[in-house]
Short mmCIF file of C-alpha atoms (C1' of nucleotides) in Angstrom, two decimals:
data_model
loop_
_atom_site.label_atom_id
_atom_site.label_comp_id
_atom_site.label_asym_id
_atom_site.label_seq_id
_atom_site.Cartn_x
_atom_site.Cartn_y
_atom_site.Cartn_z
CA UNK D 24 0.15 0.15 -0.06
CA UNK D 25 1.05 3.29 -1.28
CA UNK D 26 -0.30 4.93 1.69
CA UNK D 27 1.24 3.30 4.62
CA UNK D 28 4.61 3.58 3.13
CA UNK D 29 4.41 7.48 2.62
CA UNK D 30 2.65 7.67 5.86
CA UNK D 31 4.92 5.80 7.85
CA UNK D 32 8.12 8.11 6.15
CA UNK D 33 6.33 10.74 7.38
CA UNK D 34 6.45 9.12 10.64
CA UNK D 35 10.20 8.90 10.11
CA UNK D 36 11.00 11.94 8.36
CA UNK D 37 10.13 14.04 11.63
CA UNK D 38 12.08 11.52 13.28
CA UNK D 39 14.76 11.86 11.96
CA UNK D 40 14.12 15.74 11.87
CA UNK D 41 14.22 15.82 15.30
CA UNK D 42 17.79 13.89 15.82
CA UNK D 43 18.97 16.51 13.73
CA UNK D 44 17.20 19.25 16.04
CA UNK D 45 19.04 17.53 18.90
CA UNK D 46 22.79 16.73 17.40
CA UNK D 47 22.74 20.41 16.30
CA UNK D 48 22.34 20.81 20.03
CA UNK D 49 24.10 19.16 20.94
CA UNK D 50 26.97 20.32 19.26
CA UNK D 51 26.42 23.50 20.07
CA UNK D 52 27.17 22.80 24.12
CA UNK D 53 30.18 21.37 22.73
CA UNK D 54 31.56 23.46 20.95
CA UNK D 55 30.61 25.82 23.97
CA UNK D 56 31.27 23.50 27.22
CA UNK D 57 33.52 20.53 25.76
CA UNK D 58 32.94 17.27 24.98
CA UNK D 59 33.27 16.41 29.25
CA UNK D 60 30.49 18.36 29.82
CA UNK D 61 27.75 17.39 27.91
CA UNK D 62 25.17 16.72 29.60
CA UNK D 63 21.44 15.21 28.34
CA UNK D 64 19.60 17.24 30.68
CA UNK D 65 20.64 20.74 29.26
CA UNK D 66 20.22 19.29 25.81
CA UNK D 67 17.40 19.32 27.10
CA UNK D 68 16.37 21.80 28.25
CA UNK D 69 17.58 23.73 25.21
CA UNK D 70 15.30 22.13 22.70
CA UNK D 71 11.98 22.40 25.54
CA UNK D 72 11.31 18.85 26.35
CA UNK D 73 11.87 16.07 29.34
CA UNK D 74 14.80 14.42 29.79
CA UNK D 75 14.28 11.42 29.20
CA UNK D 76 12.69 12.18 26.22
CA UNK D 77 16.39 11.87 24.49
CA UNK D 78 16.50 8.10 25.52
CA UNK D 79 13.66 8.07 22.40
CA UNK D 80 16.64 9.23 20.05
CA UNK D 81 19.78 7.90 21.58
CA UNK D 82 20.75 5.21 24.25
CA UNK D 83 21.89 7.25 26.47
CA UNK D 84 25.08 10.20 27.31
CA UNK D 85 27.54 7.75 25.26
CA UNK D 86 25.03 6.82 22.92
CA UNK D 87 24.79 10.98 21.66
CA UNK D 88 28.09 11.55 22.07
CA UNK D 89 28.93 8.29 19.65
CA UNK D 90 27.20 10.32 17.04
CA UNK D 91 28.61 13.60 17.62
CA UNK D 92 31.81 11.95 17.04
CA UNK D 93 31.06 9.86 13.70
CA UNK D 94 29.62 12.86 12.12
CA UNK D 95 32.26 15.32 12.98
CA UNK D 96 34.20 11.93 11.78
CA UNK D 97 32.16 12.42 8.13
CA UNK D 98 31.64 15.65 7.82
CA UNK D 99 35.12 16.76 8.05
CA UNK D 100 35.56 13.75 5.36
CA UNK D 101 32.49 14.95 3.04
CA UNK D 102 34.45 18.58 3.29
CA UNK D 103 38.16 17.25 1.80
CA UNK D 104 36.64 15.10 -0.47
CA UNK D 105 34.24 17.74 -1.94
CA UNK D 106 37.62 19.44 -2.20
CA UNK D 107 39.33 16.89 -3.71
CA UNK D 108 36.47 16.52 -6.36
CA UNK D 109 36.00 19.93 -7.43
CA UNK D 110 39.99 20.02 -7.46
CA UNK D 111 40.10 17.45 -9.99
CA UNK D 112 37.42 19.39 -12.03
CA UNK D 113 39.14 21.97 -12.82
CA UNK D 114 42.12 22.32 -15.48
CA UNK D 115 45.12 23.29 -12.74
CA UNK D 116 48.48 22.77 -11.90
CA UNK D 117 49.10 19.99 -9.93
CA UNK D 118 50.13 21.45 -6.87
CA UNK D 119 46.60 24.44 -6.71
CA UNK D 120 44.62 20.70 -7.14
CA UNK D 121 46.90 19.45 -3.86
CA UNK D 122 46.58 22.29 -1.78
CA UNK D 123 42.07 22.87 -2.56
CA UNK D 124 42.45 20.11 -0.07
CA UNK D 125 44.43 21.21 3.31
CA UNK D 126 42.61 24.48 2.99
CA UNK D 127 39.43 23.00 3.52
CA UNK D 128 40.54 21.10 6.00
CA UNK D 129 42.27 24.12 8.14
CA UNK D 130 38.81 26.23 7.83
CA UNK D 131 36.66 23.45 8.54
CA UNK D 132 39.06 22.74 11.81
CA UNK D 133 38.75 26.73 12.73
CA UNK D 134 35.15 26.73 11.91
CA UNK D 135 34.70 23.72 14.43
CA UNK D 136 37.37 23.85 16.77
CA UNK D 137 35.90 21.47 19.35
CA UNK D 138 35.22 19.04 16.41
CA UNK D 139 38.27 19.29 15.81
CA UNK D 140 39.47 18.18 18.72
CA UNK D 141 36.81 15.08 18.99
CA UNK D 142 39.04 13.66 16.22
CA UNK D 143 42.13 14.68 16.19
CA UNK D 144 42.77 15.97 20.39
CA UNK D 145 43.22 13.94 23.49
CA UNK D 146 40.95 11.07 23.35
CA UNK D 147 37.89 10.81 25.51
CA UNK D 148 38.73 8.74 28.38
CA UNK D 149 37.55 5.36 29.71
CA UNK D 150 35.97 5.84 25.62
CA UNK D 151 36.75 4.03 22.50
CA UNK D 152 36.07 5.24 18.98
CA UNK D 153 33.24 3.66 17.40
CA UNK D 154 34.89 1.61 14.22
CA UNK D 155 32.76 3.19 11.80
CA UNK D 156 35.87 6.26 12.15
CA UNK D 157 38.04 4.16 10.38
CA UNK D 158 36.15 4.73 6.89
CA UNK D 159 35.65 8.38 7.39
CA UNK D 160 39.41 8.94 8.26
CA UNK D 161 40.63 6.43 5.98
CA UNK D 162 37.82 9.10 3.58
CA UNK D 163 39.88 11.88 4.39
CA UNK D 164 43.96 10.86 4.04
CA UNK D 165 43.08 9.09 0.69
CA UNK D 166 41.51 12.75 -0.31
CA UNK D 167 43.80 14.65 1.12
CA UNK D 168 46.49 12.96 -1.16
CA UNK D 169 44.24 12.10 -3.84
CA UNK D 170 45.95 14.67 -5.89
CA UNK D 171 49.51 13.13 -4.82
CA UNK D 172 48.36 9.59 -6.47
CA UNK D 173 47.52 10.61 -9.04
CA UNK D 174 50.50 12.85 -10.50
CA UNK D 175 52.47 9.72 -8.98
CA UNK D 176 50.62 7.57 -11.45
CA UNK D 177 51.00 9.78 -14.75
CA UNK D 178 54.43 10.11 -13.80
CA UNK D 179 54.66 13.38 -12.65
CA UNK D 180 55.96 13.46 -9.32
CA UNK D 181 58.97 15.63 -9.47
CA UNK D 182 62.57 13.15 -9.02
CA UNK D 183 64.95 15.71 -8.37
CA UNK D 184 63.64 15.89 -4.79
CA UNK D 185 66.69 14.20 -2.43
CA UNK D 186 64.53 12.13 -0.52
CA UNK D 187 66.37 9.73 1.20
CA UNK D 188 65.63 5.81 0.35
CA UNK D 189 63.00 4.69 2.53
CA UNK D 190 64.56 1.42 3.96
CA UNK D 191 63.13 -2.55 3.84
CA UNK D 192 61.60 -2.61 6.89
CA UNK D 193 60.46 1.48 7.38
CA UNK D 194 58.34 0.45 3.79
CA UNK D 195 56.94 -2.41 5.44
CA UNK D 196 56.10 -0.31 8.35
CA UNK D 197 53.62 1.61 6.31
CA UNK D 198 52.26 -1.13 3.84
CA UNK D 199 48.50 -0.97 5.40
CA UNK D 200 49.49 2.46 4.20
CA UNK D 201 50.94 1.67 0.63
CA UNK D 202 48.65 -0.56 0.10
CA UNK D 203 45.23 1.47 0.71
CA UNK D 204 46.36 4.35 -0.51
CA UNK D 205 49.69 4.08 -3.11
CA UNK D 206 49.12 1.31 -5.02
CA UNK D 207 51.86 0.47 -7.22
CA UNK D 208 54.15 3.67 -5.78
CA UNK D 209 57.66 3.62 -4.28
CA UNK D 210 57.69 3.44 -0.57
CA UNK D 211 59.06 6.71 -0.56
CA UNK D 212 56.23 8.55 -1.92
CA UNK D 213 53.83 7.14 1.14
CA UNK D 214 56.31 8.16 3.54
CA UNK D 215 56.44 12.13 2.38
CA UNK D 216 52.44 11.62 1.89
CA UNK D 217 52.58 10.75 5.59
CA UNK D 218 54.82 12.99 6.74
CA UNK D 219 53.10 15.73 4.92
CA UNK D 220 49.75 14.08 6.47
CA UNK D 221 51.24 14.52 9.48
CA UNK D 222 52.86 18.56 8.76
CA UNK D 223 49.18 19.65 8.04
CA UNK D 224 47.23 17.93 11.14
CA UNK D 225 49.72 19.57 12.96
CA UNK D 226 50.40 22.77 11.32
CA UNK D 227 45.82 22.97 12.29
CA UNK D 228 46.05 21.17 15.33
CA UNK D 229 48.24 24.04 17.41
CA UNK D 230 46.17 26.73 15.27
CA UNK D 231 43.24 25.91 16.37
CA UNK D 232 44.43 24.75 19.67
CA UNK D 233 45.92 27.66 20.38
CA UNK D 234 49.38 28.29 20.23
CA UNK D 235 50.48 30.26 17.86
CA UNK D 236 49.41 33.24 19.64
CA UNK D 237 51.69 35.95 20.03
CA UNK D 238 53.47 33.41 17.94
CA UNK D 239 52.65 33.56 14.07
CA UNK D 240 51.49 36.40 13.76
CA UNK D 241 49.36 35.63 10.00
CA UNK D 242 48.21 31.77 10.29
CA UNK D 243 47.18 32.48 6.59
CA UNK D 244 50.17 33.11 4.93
CA UNK D 245 51.84 30.58 7.68
CA UNK D 246 49.41 27.93 7.02
CA UNK D 247 49.99 28.65 2.63
CA UNK D 248 53.83 28.72 3.13
CA UNK D 249 53.49 24.97 4.50
CA UNK D 250 51.35 24.04 1.89
CA UNK D 251 54.00 24.73 -0.65
CA UNK D 252 56.91 23.29 1.39
CA UNK D 253 54.82 20.14 1.66
CA UNK D 254 53.88 19.61 -1.95
CA UNK D 255 57.67 20.01 -2.76
CA UNK D 256 58.67 18.18 -0.48
CA UNK D 257 56.59 15.45 -2.21
CA UNK D 258 57.53 16.00 -5.10
CA UNK D 259 54.57 17.79 -6.62
CA UNK D 260 55.32 20.79 -9.82
CA UNK D 261 53.69 24.06 -9.29
CA UNK D 262 53.50 24.26 -12.99
CA UNK D 263 50.47 23.40 -15.18
CA UNK O 27 67.52 32.54 65.55
CA UNK O 28 69.05 29.74 63.58
CA UNK O 29 66.37 27.31 65.33
CA UNK O 30 63.95 29.37 63.91
CA UNK O 31 64.88 29.31 60.45
CA UNK O 32 65.03 25.79 61.00
CA UNK O 33 61.95 24.74 62.55
CA UNK O 34 60.57 27.09 60.01
CA UNK O 35 61.62 25.58 57.59
CA UNK O 36 60.94 22.02 59.10
CA UNK O 37 56.93 22.41 59.09
CA UNK O 38 57.74 23.89 55.54
CA UNK O 39 59.18 20.92 54.24
CA UNK O 40 56.22 19.05 55.12
CA UNK O 41 54.01 21.04 53.29
CA UNK O 42 56.26 21.01 50.00
CA UNK O 43 56.37 16.83 50.44
CA UNK O 44 51.94 16.73 50.95
CA UNK O 45 52.11 19.19 48.19
CA UNK O 46 53.52 17.11 45.85
CA UNK O 47 52.06 14.33 47.27
CA UNK O 48 48.32 15.57 46.36
CA UNK O 49 50.40 16.48 42.76
CA UNK O 50 51.50 13.24 41.91
CA UNK O 51 47.87 11.39 43.42
CA UNK O 52 46.01 14.22 40.95
CA UNK O 53 48.71 12.94 37.72
CA UNK O 54 47.49 9.59 38.62
CA UNK O 55 44.15 10.05 38.16
CA UNK O 56 44.69 12.22 35.13
CA UNK O 57 46.11 9.28 33.36
CA UNK O 58 43.13 7.12 34.69
CA UNK O 59 39.79 9.76 34.21
CA UNK O 60 41.32 12.62 31.97
CA UNK O 61 41.29 16.26 33.10
CA UNK O 62 38.00 16.81 32.77
CA UNK O 63 36.90 13.78 35.45
CA UNK O 64 39.47 15.67 37.89
CA UNK O 65 37.75 15.41 41.37
CA UNK O 66 39.01 17.03 44.39
CA UNK O 67 37.38 14.47 46.72
CA UNK O 68 38.23 11.50 44.53
CA UNK O 69 41.99 12.73 45.26
CA UNK O 70 41.08 13.24 48.67
CA UNK O 71 39.88 9.58 49.17
CA UNK O 72 43.30 8.78 47.80
CA UNK O 73 45.22 10.19 50.46
CA UNK O 74 42.59 9.18 53.53
CA UNK O 75 42.13 12.55 53.88
CA UNK O 76 39.32 15.01 54.20
CA UNK O 77 38.03 16.64 50.98
CA UNK O 78 37.71 19.88 52.53
CA UNK O 79 42.23 19.17 53.43
CA UNK O 80 43.05 19.95 49.81
CA UNK O 81 41.77 23.67 50.41
CA UNK O 82 44.28 24.55 52.16
CA UNK O 83 46.90 23.02 49.31
CA UNK O 84 45.08 24.67 46.78
CA UNK O 85 42.63 26.97 46.11
CA UNK O 86 39.77 24.85 45.37
CA UNK O 87 39.52 22.76 41.65
CA UNK O 88 40.74 25.18 39.19
CA UNK O 89 43.48 26.01 40.99
CA UNK O 90 45.12 22.24 41.20
CA UNK O 91 43.85 22.20 37.12
CA UNK O 92 46.38 24.92 36.78
CA UNK O 93 48.78 23.37 38.50
CA UNK O 94 48.64 20.38 36.98
CA UNK O 95 48.74 22.13 33.48
CA UNK O 96 52.13 24.31 34.79
CA UNK O 97 54.08 21.51 36.00
CA UNK O 98 53.30 19.02 32.74
CA UNK O 99 54.63 22.82 30.69
CA UNK O 100 58.00 22.55 33.30
CA UNK O 101 58.46 18.99 33.58
CA UNK O 102 58.50 19.04 29.39
CA UNK O 103 60.51 21.61 29.54
CA UNK O 104 62.88 20.37 31.44
CA UNK O 105 63.64 17.20 29.97
CA UNK O 106 63.78 18.94 26.65
CA UNK O 107 66.56 21.25 27.77
CA UNK O 108 68.44 18.08 29.37
CA UNK O 109 68.47 15.90 26.20
CA UNK O 110 69.79 20.01 24.71
CA UNK O 111 71.77 19.69 26.86
CA UNK O 112 73.31 16.32 26.88
CA UNK O 113 73.46 16.64 22.98
CA UNK O 114 75.70 19.72 23.68
CA UNK O 115 78.20 17.80 25.40
CA UNK O 116 78.77 15.51 23.15
CA UNK O 117 80.61 14.84 20.20
CA UNK O 118 78.48 14.36 17.44
CA UNK O 119 77.08 15.79 14.31
CA UNK O 120 74.78 18.48 14.33
CA UNK O 121 72.31 15.89 13.08
CA UNK O 122 72.75 13.47 16.21
CA UNK O 123 72.95 16.30 18.07
CA UNK O 124 69.72 17.52 16.64
CA UNK O 125 67.66 14.02 17.40
CA UNK O 126 68.48 13.72 20.90
CA UNK O 127 65.70 16.26 21.49
CA UNK O 128 62.54 15.49 19.68
CA UNK O 129 63.64 12.01 20.96
CA UNK O 130 63.45 12.71 24.30
CA UNK O 131 60.43 14.99 24.04
CA UNK O 132 58.41 11.86 22.19
CA UNK O 133 59.57 9.63 24.62
CA UNK O 134 58.23 11.82 27.73
CA UNK O 135 54.64 12.02 25.95
CA UNK O 136 54.21 8.39 25.59
CA UNK O 137 55.14 7.65 29.23
CA UNK O 138 52.70 10.76 30.38
CA UNK O 139 49.99 10.88 27.84
CA UNK O 140 47.75 12.72 29.46
CA UNK O 141 49.64 15.24 30.06
CA UNK O 142 50.70 15.69 26.32
CA UNK O 143 47.13 15.92 26.29
CA UNK O 144 47.51 19.32 28.88
CA UNK O 145 49.66 20.79 26.49
CA UNK O 146 49.13 19.99 23.12
CA UNK O 147 45.18 18.17 23.40
CA UNK O 148 42.07 20.17 23.43
CA UNK O 149 42.28 22.59 25.73
CA UNK O 150 39.97 22.66 28.68
CA UNK O 151 36.62 24.98 27.83
CA UNK O 152 36.25 27.98 29.92
CA UNK O 153 39.55 27.36 31.09
CA UNK O 154 42.39 30.27 30.28
CA UNK O 155 45.94 28.13 30.35
CA UNK O 156 47.88 30.32 33.29
CA UNK O 157 50.56 33.04 31.83
CA UNK O 158 53.53 31.17 33.36
CA UNK O 159 53.09 28.68 30.88
CA UNK O 160 54.77 30.69 28.18
CA UNK O 161 58.18 30.68 29.74
CA UNK O 162 58.82 26.39 29.70
CA UNK O 163 56.89 26.28 26.26
CA UNK O 164 59.67 28.65 25.18
CA UNK O 165 62.29 26.44 26.55
CA UNK O 166 60.93 23.68 24.85
CA UNK O 167 60.69 25.09 21.54
CA UNK O 168 64.36 26.76 22.71
CA UNK O 169 66.07 23.53 23.12
CA UNK O 170 64.31 21.59 20.13
CA UNK O 171 65.85 24.25 17.91
CA UNK O 172 69.48 24.44 19.41
CA UNK O 173 71.21 22.20 17.24
CA UNK O 174 70.05 24.32 14.37
CA UNK O 175 70.74 27.27 15.81
CA UNK O 176 73.96 26.61 16.84
CA UNK O 177 74.73 24.81 12.96
CA UNK O 178 73.36 27.66 11.87
CA UNK O 179 76.05 30.75 13.30
CA UNK O 180 78.64 28.39 12.91
CA UNK O 181 77.79 28.50 9.31
CA UNK O 182 77.38 24.80 8.96
CA UNK O 183 73.74 24.83 7.57
CA UNK O 184 73.90 23.01 3.84
CA UNK O 185 72.47 26.02 1.29
CA UNK O 186 72.51 23.73 -1.26
CA UNK O 187 68.71 22.58 -0.36
CA UNK O 188 65.77 23.99 -2.51
CA UNK O 189 63.92 26.11 0.02
CA UNK O 190 62.18 29.26 -1.79
CA UNK O 191 62.64 32.51 -0.71
CA UNK O 192 60.38 33.84 2.62
CA UNK O 193 58.45 36.80 1.21
CA UNK O 194 58.99 39.59 3.43
CA UNK O 195 55.50 39.33 4.65
CA UNK O 196 56.11 35.76 5.79
CA UNK O 197 58.71 36.61 7.60
CA UNK O 198 56.98 39.79 9.10
CA UNK O 199 54.67 37.15 10.77
CA UNK O 200 56.94 35.24 11.87
CA UNK O 201 58.78 37.63 14.05
CA UNK O 202 58.74 36.95 17.36
CA UNK O 203 60.10 33.90 16.52
CA UNK O 204 63.28 35.00 14.95
CA UNK O 205 63.44 37.64 17.38
CA UNK O 206 63.48 34.93 20.68
CA UNK O 207 65.11 32.31 19.07
CA UNK O 208 67.21 33.04 15.91
CA UNK O 209 68.56 36.31 15.97
CA UNK O 210 69.89 36.89 12.73
CA UNK O 211 69.13 33.92 10.67
CA UNK O 212 67.69 34.61 7.05
CA UNK O 213 64.10 34.01 7.76
CA UNK O 214 64.42 30.37 5.62
CA UNK O 215 65.97 29.39 7.88
CA UNK O 216 63.47 30.03 10.45
CA UNK O 217 60.15 29.35 8.39
CA UNK O 218 61.79 25.70 8.18
CA UNK O 219 62.32 25.36 11.80
CA UNK O 220 58.84 26.28 12.73
CA UNK O 221 57.74 23.69 10.32
CA UNK O 222 60.14 21.01 11.52
CA UNK O 223 58.54 21.53 15.32
CA UNK O 224 54.93 21.52 13.67
CA UNK O 225 55.94 18.05 12.31
CA UNK O 226 57.24 17.08 14.75
CA UNK O 227 54.47 17.92 17.64
CA UNK O 228 52.09 16.19 14.89
CA UNK O 229 54.10 13.42 15.05
CA UNK O 230 54.12 12.99 18.51
CA UNK O 231 49.95 13.79 19.00
CA UNK O 232 48.54 11.66 16.09
CA UNK O 233 51.15 8.67 17.24
CA UNK O 234 50.06 9.36 21.52
CA UNK O 235 46.49 10.62 20.91
CA UNK O 236 46.34 6.36 18.51
CA UNK O 237 45.99 7.82 15.64
CA UNK O 238 48.63 5.15 14.74
CA UNK O 239 46.76 1.83 15.36
CA UNK O 240 46.73 -0.19 11.94
CA UNK O 241 48.04 2.74 10.10
CA UNK O 242 52.31 2.68 11.13
CA UNK O 243 53.00 -0.51 12.18
CA UNK O 244 56.90 0.54 13.85
CA UNK O 245 56.49 4.62 15.45
CA UNK O 246 59.84 3.96 16.26
CA UNK O 247 60.85 3.27 13.27
CA UNK O 248 58.70 6.56 11.44
CA UNK O 249 59.95 8.86 13.83
CA UNK O 250 63.10 8.44 13.39
CA UNK O 251 62.46 8.47 9.62
CA UNK O 252 60.62 12.07 10.66
CA UNK O 253 63.27 13.65 13.01
CA UNK O 254 66.48 13.17 9.52
CA UNK O 255 63.80 14.24 7.11
CA UNK O 256 63.37 17.21 9.76
CA UNK O 257 67.31 16.76 9.60
CA UNK O 258 67.42 17.43 5.77
CA UNK O 259 64.81 19.95 5.52
CA UNK O 260 66.30 22.37 7.68
CA UNK O 261 69.58 22.06 6.06
CA UNK O 262 71.36 20.47 9.20
CA UNK O 263 74.57 18.00 8.25
CA UNK O 264 74.46 14.51 8.92
CA UNK O 265 78.35 14.65 9.11
CA UNK O 266 80.77 14.98 12.59
"C1'" DT S 14 -15.36 4.91 6.43
"C1'" DG S 15 -15.34 3.39 10.42
"C1'" DT S 16 -13.35 1.44 14.82
"C1'" DA S 17 -10.25 -1.66 17.48
"C1'" DC S 18 -5.73 -1.97 18.32
"C1'" DA S 19 -1.04 -1.69 18.46
"C1'" DT S 20 2.81 1.71 18.30
"C1'" DC S 21 5.41 5.19 19.42
"C1'" DA S 22 6.72 10.24 20.87
"C1'" DG S 23 7.26 12.78 24.97
"C1'" DT S 24 5.81 13.81 30.50
"C1'" DG S 25 6.73 14.39 34.92
"C1'" DA S 26 8.10 12.56 38.83
"C1'" DA S 27 11.75 9.82 41.39
"C1'" DC S 28 15.88 7.41 42.49
"C1'" DG S 29 20.25 7.77 44.29
"C1'" DC S 30 24.96 9.74 43.68
"C1'" DG S 31 28.93 12.18 43.73
"C1'" DC S 32 30.60 16.61 43.28
"C1'" DG S 33 33.07 21.65 45.10
"C1'" DT S 34 32.52 24.35 48.70
"C1'" DT S 35 31.74 26.51 53.44
"C1'" DC S 36 32.18 26.76 58.32
"C1'" DA S 37 33.29 25.93 62.94
"C1'" DC S 38 35.53 22.86 65.62
"C1'" DT S 39 39.91 20.53 67.20
"C1'" DG S 40 44.75 19.07 67.76
"C1'" DA S 41 49.37 19.77 66.61
"C1'" DT S 42 53.26 22.18 65.74
"C1'" DG S 43 55.91 26.50 66.07
"C1'" DT S 44 56.56 31.76 68.48
"C1'" DA S 45 57.70 35.52 71.81
"C1'" DC S 46 59.46 36.43 76.51
"C1'" DT H 10 63.82 26.01 80.30
"C1'" DG H 11 58.36 27.18 81.08
"C1'" DT H 12 54.48 29.53 79.83
"C1'" DA H 13 50.97 31.99 76.97
"C1'" DC H 14 49.20 32.15 72.68
"C1'" DA H 15 49.72 32.34 67.69
"C1'" DT H 16 49.29 30.00 63.54
"C1'" DC H 17 48.98 25.83 60.75
"C1'" DA H 18 47.00 20.89 59.07
"C1'" DG H 19 42.95 18.53 58.99
"C1'" DT H 20 38.54 17.23 60.41
"C1'" DG H 21 33.33 16.35 59.34
"C1'" DA H 22 28.94 17.97 59.18
"C1'" DA H 23 26.64 19.96 56.61
"C1'" DC H 24 25.17 22.90 51.79
"C1'" DG H 25 23.13 22.72 47.73
"C1'" DC H 26 23.17 21.63 42.73
"C1'" DG H 27 23.09 18.71 38.24
"C1'" DC H 28 23.70 15.00 36.68
"C1'" DG H 29 22.08 9.71 34.32
"C1'" DT H 30 18.67 7.22 34.10
"C1'" DT H 31 14.26 4.34 35.39
"C1'" DC H 32 9.24 3.92 35.38
"C1'" DA H 33 4.02 4.13 34.80
"C1'" DC H 34 1.37 7.39 32.79
"C1'" DT H 35 -0.49 10.00 28.30
"C1'" DG H 36 -2.13 11.01 24.24
"C1'" DA H 37 -1.85 11.40 19.58
"C1'" DT H 38 -0.22 8.92 15.25
"C1'" DG H 39 -0.47 5.09 12.34
"C1'" DT H 40 -2.29 -0.15 11.21
"C1'" DA H 41 -5.92 -3.98 10.00
"C1'" DC H 42 -9.89 -4.73 8.99
#
DNA sequence: TGTACATCAGTGAACGCGCGTTCACTGATGTAC
DNA sequence: TGTACATCAGTGAACGCGCGTTCACTGATGTAC
């Protein structure tokens, strides 16, 4: 019966809306008070409903926190992938295409410092991150290095860079990344890319967590320089 | 009167001991439950005393937390400076002397993940870091780049590296670092050093916060590689 | 279309808990003469 | 050396609070015939 399915989805639509509203309010509280202070009662208060009502939507405080964490991972992954897709659509230099993703990630993080903290900050203690974060995490990393992978496959990575050879042991230690993101690429490329990832995360974290106050006066400018140096270290050309 | 002064310091010595014990227990709790869950009552319970007794030593929960944060900063600074001092005493290559400090910092962090988190993790919300952290933070950074500064002053930094020129604006944006740590050095050196710092913090954070599970199978090996690449990027020679 | 029933969202009272902080106090340790 | 007093560490009861979670309930929305 079509009537049945449409009306059931009507109920479900309302449910999804309500779930979204709860998550939105929860995110606001997260931004204001941090993850540890997240309180079902105060979220319910903001929504104008009884605390117990939230149990219709989330199986307690921990479940809500898990949902927030997962949502943060997925939001970041989507942001990074959108930037990479957009880059792929433009006819630009390898460098320009690479640069778009770190820029997008940084913007995402500056707009949502506490969600960034859920992913890359101090882990909430006694709390195991949900398994489902592995996927979005990998997608974010994949989007970040996509321009490198493509340039590598097209033979466009400059080999003039003075990268030291990677030992067999190190290549082995890094196989999960090689296999997932760099099939067939030389280990030197893989290692440089991981280091670029590390530097990017570090640069964003230091900025977002406030460590550049009175130290780096123009974070935009500095981040651009970081991106440029990362591209160099990975062998990406600035030419179109 | 000598009797007076010795007996007064006797009382003060006990006081200092007690203060130290409280901080130790607090650090244990921090490691077990995280900063947000730090509780005066449970610390007092562990010490076998009344909660109110803690107010003789710390002016409430926030003050205790501040003391923990400050202690973490100072412990890290001391660790880094000791490593740098030790390096200065050895006749080694510039590279070896540089490498000692990141290694020490990483070891410190792995042994005290939550204290690392107090410094480089998500800031405790609604909580301004005490001003006194500026000093130890600068000391840590200074120790990290000491080998670079010395090599630069001795004219031993290799200039063959293909570092792009730093614009006047970027040099300006970075003056606090130049003035505090690199008097007279070219801005290219300063910027490379800041990037090395960023990468090191990023690498340690990613590892300490658990992001290398199933990704980097041998973190020791990978970190050594990171150090080597940082030294290269900054122009340090591996020769003695 | 109408009726009987099932499903589900949301209420509101209640539970037990651990928390930070205060206060008046006791008793030991140090100080002054 | 002895005595009167001040300082200080630590006690224990009490406060008010906000929390997560449970439970029996009401009433609206959807379902089956």
